[in-house]
Amino acid sequence: MTDLKPTVALTSVNSENMSRHQMLDWVNRMVNGQFRKVEELSSGVAYCQMMEMIFPNCINLKRVKMMAKLEHESFHNMKLFQGALTRLKLDKTIPVDRLIKGRFQDNFEFLQWFKKFFDSQAPGMENMKSAANVAQQPKPIKAGGYHAANTAKDECAKENLQAVMEELDQKTQDVLETRDRAYEKLRQIEILLTKTIQNNQHVAFCNRICEVLYKTDDEQQKQEENSEDEEQKEEIQLEQRQEQEDDINMGMY
């Protein structure tokens, strides 16, 4: 991994004097993006991409949620970004909770810091990137007849299949992360209950919650069946009482 330069110096064009539009243009040039508002940078996608440009292999871009819209997706990306900074031993804590809310001021201030950081770590890269974008020309389509057409179709099919596989991998990763978060929350609840019981506080209530936490699927099913049986019994008893009351009322007349 590339060594981290010790200073985050101001660039020749002070980022604090750049407008929001100039800053967005810079981001879009660097990542070939289409960000229209500073608030959209709260997704963390652009920061992960630019970190990977400066320090190759510092972030696995396959793990980045490129279409992040929701807060938990942005949180995931920002944590990847924070992890890269931590591995580089940069003493900078990202205000993730504020950034993912998508407020302009928080995101603009952080973008100003990142612009300084980017320029201090990769001086000249912006000019190289701009030159590459200008020089890039569309490749001409070569005439190759039937064989070339089939080859193009095969390549397109492979790309589509690869995209589907990557999407499935991402969904699988999302499910696993959701499962792990749920497990961690249950684990914290279990620890809290154990400490409360050890302190001899609300013991009966905590034990009832523990029974729910430790209950197996079979036990849960049996409880539901027993509950249904009890409800049926109550309905039958209610009907019997109603019939008895009707008989008594009929006898009175």
Short mmCIF file of C-alpha atoms in Angstrom, two decimals:
data_model
loop_
_atom_site.label_atom_id
_atom_site.label_comp_id
_atom_site.label_asym_id
_atom_site.label_seq_id
_atom_site.Cartn_x
_atom_site.Cartn_y
_atom_site.Cartn_z
CA MET A 1 0.00 0.00 0.00
CA THR A 2 1.29 3.47 -0.86
CA ASP A 3 2.77 5.40 2.05
CA LEU A 4 0.63 8.17 3.45
CA LYS A 5 2.17 11.60 3.18
CA PRO A 6 2.32 13.25 6.61
CA THR A 7 0.66 16.55 5.77
CA VAL A 8 -2.64 17.67 4.32
CA ALA A 9 -1.62 20.95 2.74
CA LEU A 10 -3.64 23.55 0.92
CA THR A 11 -3.61 23.29 -2.86
CA SER A 12 -2.80 26.10 -5.26
CA VAL A 13 -6.53 26.49 -5.67
CA ASN A 14 -7.81 26.72 -2.14
CA SER A 15 -10.76 24.36 -1.80
CA GLU A 16 -12.33 26.65 0.76
CA ASN A 17 -12.68 29.29 -1.97
CA MET A 18 -14.24 26.89 -4.47
CA SER A 19 -17.99 27.00 -4.95
CA ARG A 20 -20.21 23.98 -4.52
CA HIS A 21 -20.50 23.71 -8.32
CA GLN A 22 -16.73 23.75 -8.76
CA MET A 23 -16.33 21.09 -6.09
CA LEU A 24 -18.98 18.89 -7.72
CA ASP A 25 -17.34 19.33 -11.13
CA TRP A 26 -14.06 18.19 -9.60
CA VAL A 27 -15.65 15.08 -8.07
CA ASN A 28 -17.44 14.18 -11.30
CA ARG A 29 -14.23 14.58 -13.31
CA MET A 30 -12.31 12.34 -10.98
CA VAL A 31 -14.82 9.48 -10.81
CA ASN A 32 -16.68 10.05 -14.09
CA GLY A 33 -19.74 10.61 -11.96
CA GLN A 34 -23.02 12.43 -12.37
CA PHE A 35 -23.47 13.96 -8.94
CA ARG A 36 -25.79 16.97 -9.09
CA LYS A 37 -25.81 18.00 -5.43
CA VAL A 38 -23.23 17.98 -2.66
CA GLU A 39 -25.74 16.14 -0.50
CA GLU A 40 -25.51 13.12 -2.84
CA LEU A 41 -21.90 12.58 -1.73
CA SER A 42 -23.33 11.32 1.57
CA SER A 43 -23.56 7.91 -0.14
CA GLY A 44 -19.79 7.58 0.31
CA VAL A 45 -19.37 6.09 -3.18
CA ALA A 46 -17.19 8.88 -4.59
CA TYR A 47 -14.90 8.93 -1.53
CA CYS A 48 -14.31 5.17 -1.79
CA GLN A 49 -13.54 5.47 -5.50
CA MET A 50 -11.09 8.34 -5.03
CA MET A 51 -9.37 6.62 -2.10
CA GLU A 52 -8.81 3.62 -4.34
CA MET A 53 -7.30 5.95 -6.96
CA ILE A 54 -4.79 7.34 -4.47
CA PHE A 55 -4.06 4.11 -2.60
CA PRO A 56 -4.75 1.09 -4.84
CA ASN A 57 -6.20 -1.95 -3.05
CA CYS A 58 -7.03 0.04 0.08
CA ILE A 59 -10.75 -0.57 -0.57
CA ASN A 60 -12.45 -3.52 -2.24
CA LEU A 61 -14.72 -1.62 -4.62
CA LYS A 62 -16.83 -4.75 -5.12
CA ARG A 63 -18.06 -4.25 -1.56
CA VAL A 64 -19.11 -0.65 -2.21
CA LYS A 65 -22.84 -0.18 -2.68
CA MET A 66 -22.67 1.87 -5.88
CA MET A 67 -26.41 2.60 -5.93
CA ALA A 68 -26.63 3.54 -2.25
CA LYS A 69 -29.78 5.52 -1.49
CA LEU A 70 -30.73 4.51 2.06
CA GLU A 71 -28.91 5.54 5.24
CA HIS A 72 -27.75 2.03 6.14
CA GLU A 73 -26.25 1.66 2.64
CA SER A 74 -24.42 4.98 2.96
CA PHE A 75 -23.29 3.94 6.46
CA HIS A 76 -21.80 0.76 4.96
CA ASN A 77 -19.82 2.74 2.36
CA MET A 78 -18.61 5.33 4.85
CA LYS A 79 -17.36 2.57 7.14
CA LEU A 80 -15.33 1.13 4.25
CA PHE A 81 -13.88 4.60 3.71
CA GLN A 82 -13.13 5.02 7.42
CA GLY A 83 -11.50 1.59 7.49
CA ALA A 84 -9.14 2.61 4.67
CA LEU A 85 -8.11 5.75 6.54
CA THR A 86 -7.54 3.73 9.70
CA ARG A 87 -5.34 1.21 7.89
CA LEU A 88 -3.34 4.13 6.51
CA LYS A 89 -2.91 5.29 10.12
CA LEU A 90 -4.47 8.66 9.40
CA ASP A 91 -5.85 10.24 12.56
CA LYS A 92 -9.10 11.40 11.01
CA THR A 93 -12.50 10.36 12.31
CA ILE A 94 -15.26 10.63 9.73
CA PRO A 95 -18.50 12.09 11.14
CA VAL A 96 -20.47 9.24 9.58
CA ASP A 97 -23.69 9.79 11.54
CA ARG A 98 -23.87 13.41 10.37
CA LEU A 99 -22.82 12.82 6.78
CA ILE A 100 -25.34 10.07 6.02
CA LYS A 101 -28.17 12.41 7.03
CA GLY A 102 -27.50 14.18 3.74
CA ARG A 103 -27.34 17.74 5.06
CA PHE A 104 -25.54 20.20 2.79
CA GLN A 105 -23.31 21.96 5.35
CA ASP A 106 -21.89 18.78 6.89
CA ASN A 107 -21.17 17.21 3.51
CA PHE A 108 -19.72 20.39 2.00
CA GLU A 109 -17.30 20.90 4.90
CA PHE A 110 -16.17 17.30 4.69
CA LEU A 111 -15.74 17.58 0.91
CA GLN A 112 -13.49 20.61 1.45
CA TRP A 113 -11.32 18.58 3.81
CA PHE A 114 -11.15 15.64 1.42
CA LYS A 115 -10.14 17.92 -1.48
CA LYS A 116 -7.16 19.12 0.53
CA PHE A 117 -6.32 15.57 1.54
CA PHE A 118 -6.60 14.31 -2.04
CA ASP A 119 -4.36 17.04 -3.45
CA SER A 120 -1.76 16.56 -0.74
CA GLN A 121 -1.56 12.80 -1.33
CA ALA A 122 -1.83 12.77 -5.12
CA PRO A 123 -0.51 16.06 -6.52
CA GLY A 124 -0.98 16.24 -10.26
CA MET A 125 -3.43 13.36 -10.46
CA GLU A 126 -6.29 15.73 -11.25
CA ASN A 127 -4.47 17.00 -14.36
CA MET A 128 -3.61 13.45 -15.42
CA LYS A 129 -7.22 12.37 -15.01
CA SER A 130 -8.52 15.35 -16.99
CA ALA A 131 -6.04 14.67 -19.81
CA ALA A 132 -7.06 11.02 -19.89
CA ASN A 133 -10.73 11.96 -20.16
CA VAL A 134 -10.03 14.32 -23.06
CA ALA A 135 -7.83 11.81 -24.88
CA GLN A 136 -10.28 8.96 -24.51
CA GLN A 137 -12.03 8.33 -27.82
CA PRO A 138 -14.71 5.78 -28.68
CA LYS A 139 -13.33 2.66 -30.33
CA PRO A 140 -14.41 2.13 -33.94
CA ILE A 141 -16.61 -0.84 -34.68
CA LYS A 142 -14.85 -3.29 -36.95
CA ALA A 143 -16.79 -5.07 -39.66
CA GLY A 144 -16.39 -8.78 -39.17
CA GLY A 145 -19.49 -10.36 -40.60
CA TYR A 146 -21.51 -13.10 -38.95
CA HIS A 147 -18.70 -14.37 -36.74
CA ALA A 148 -17.99 -10.92 -35.32
CA ALA A 149 -21.69 -10.40 -34.59
CA ASN A 150 -21.92 -13.69 -32.70
CA THR A 151 -18.75 -12.89 -30.78
CA ALA A 152 -20.21 -9.54 -29.76
CA LYS A 153 -23.41 -11.23 -28.59
CA ASP A 154 -21.42 -13.77 -26.58
CA GLU A 155 -19.41 -11.00 -24.95
CA CYS A 156 -22.60 -9.11 -24.14
CA ALA A 157 -24.16 -12.23 -22.64
CA LYS A 158 -21.06 -12.83 -20.52
CA GLU A 159 -21.10 -9.26 -19.27
CA ASN A 160 -24.79 -9.53 -18.38
CA LEU A 161 -24.19 -12.81 -16.58
CA GLN A 162 -21.25 -11.31 -14.71
CA ALA A 163 -23.39 -8.35 -13.68
CA VAL A 164 -26.13 -10.66 -12.41
CA MET A 165 -23.60 -12.72 -10.44
CA GLU A 166 -22.09 -9.61 -8.89
CA GLU A 167 -25.55 -8.37 -7.95
CA LEU A 168 -26.38 -11.71 -6.33
CA ASP A 169 -23.06 -11.65 -4.46
CA GLN A 170 -23.85 -8.16 -3.22
CA LYS A 171 -27.34 -9.20 -2.09
CA THR A 172 -25.87 -12.21 -0.30
CA GLN A 173 -23.36 -9.96 1.43
CA ASP A 174 -26.17 -7.59 2.45
CA VAL A 175 -28.18 -10.46 3.94
CA LEU A 176 -25.16 -11.72 5.87
CA GLU A 177 -24.42 -8.26 7.22
CA THR A 178 -28.05 -7.82 8.26
CA ARG A 179 -27.97 -11.19 9.99
CA ASP A 180 -24.75 -10.31 11.81
CA ARG A 181 -26.19 -6.97 12.99
CA ALA A 182 -29.33 -8.70 14.27
CA TYR A 183 -27.26 -11.33 16.06
CA GLU A 184 -25.07 -8.68 17.67
CA LYS A 185 -28.14 -6.83 18.95
CA LEU A 186 -29.56 -10.04 20.43
CA ARG A 187 -26.18 -10.77 22.00
CA GLN A 188 -26.16 -7.33 23.64
CA ILE A 189 -29.70 -7.91 24.95
CA GLU A 190 -28.60 -11.27 26.37
CA ILE A 191 -25.64 -9.67 28.18
CA LEU A 192 -27.88 -6.93 29.59
CA LEU A 193 -30.40 -9.49 30.85
CA THR A 194 -27.67 -11.60 32.44
CA LYS A 195 -26.22 -8.61 34.30
CA THR A 196 -29.68 -7.56 35.48
CA ILE A 197 -30.40 -11.06 36.82
CA GLN A 198 -27.00 -11.19 38.54
CA ASN A 199 -27.87 -7.91 40.25
CA ASN A 200 -31.11 -9.54 41.42
CA GLN A 201 -33.24 -6.98 39.58
CA HIS A 202 -36.45 -7.81 37.71
CA VAL A 203 -35.43 -11.48 37.78
CA ALA A 204 -38.79 -12.94 36.80
CA PHE A 205 -39.26 -10.53 33.92
CA CYS A 206 -35.73 -11.09 32.61
CA ASN A 207 -36.14 -14.86 32.81
CA ARG A 208 -39.29 -14.65 30.72
CA ILE A 209 -37.40 -12.67 28.06
CA CYS A 210 -34.57 -15.21 28.16
CA GLU A 211 -37.07 -17.99 27.56
CA VAL A 212 -38.18 -16.20 24.39
CA LEU A 213 -34.56 -15.68 23.24
CA TYR A 214 -33.57 -19.32 23.79
CA LYS A 215 -36.77 -20.86 22.46
CA THR A 216 -36.28 -23.23 19.54
CA ASP A 217 -38.49 -23.34 16.45
CA ASP A 218 -40.18 -26.56 17.66
CA GLU A 219 -40.95 -25.03 21.02
CA GLN A 220 -42.30 -21.92 19.34
CA GLN A 221 -44.54 -24.02 17.11
CA LYS A 222 -45.87 -26.03 20.07
CA GLN A 223 -46.59 -22.83 21.97
CA GLU A 224 -48.50 -21.42 19.01
CA GLU A 225 -50.47 -24.65 18.69
CA ASN A 226 -51.27 -24.64 22.41
CA SER A 227 -52.30 -21.01 22.16
CA GLU A 228 -54.65 -21.85 19.31
CA ASP A 229 -56.12 -24.74 21.33
CA GLU A 230 -56.71 -22.44 24.29
CA GLU A 231 -58.44 -19.91 22.07
CA GLN A 232 -60.69 -22.61 20.63
CA LYS A 233 -61.56 -23.84 24.14
CA GLU A 234 -62.42 -20.31 25.23
CA GLU A 235 -64.65 -19.88 22.19
CA ILE A 236 -66.45 -23.17 22.92
CA GLN A 237 -66.94 -22.25 26.56
CA LEU A 238 -68.26 -18.85 25.54
CA GLU A 239 -70.73 -20.43 23.14
CA GLN A 240 -71.86 -22.90 25.83
CA ARG A 241 -72.42 -20.08 28.32
CA GLN A 242 -74.36 -18.16 25.71
CA GLU A 243 -76.55 -21.19 25.00
CA GLN A 244 -77.21 -21.69 28.72
CA GLU A 245 -78.19 -18.05 29.11
CA ASP A 246 -80.53 -18.33 26.11
CA ASP A 247 -82.15 -21.46 27.61
CA ILE A 248 -82.67 -19.68 30.94
CA ASN A 249 -84.19 -16.70 29.22
CA MET A 250 -86.53 -18.97 27.24
CA GLY A 251 -87.60 -20.75 30.45
CA MET A 252 -88.51 -17.44 32.04
CA TYR A 253 -90.95 -16.74 29.23
#
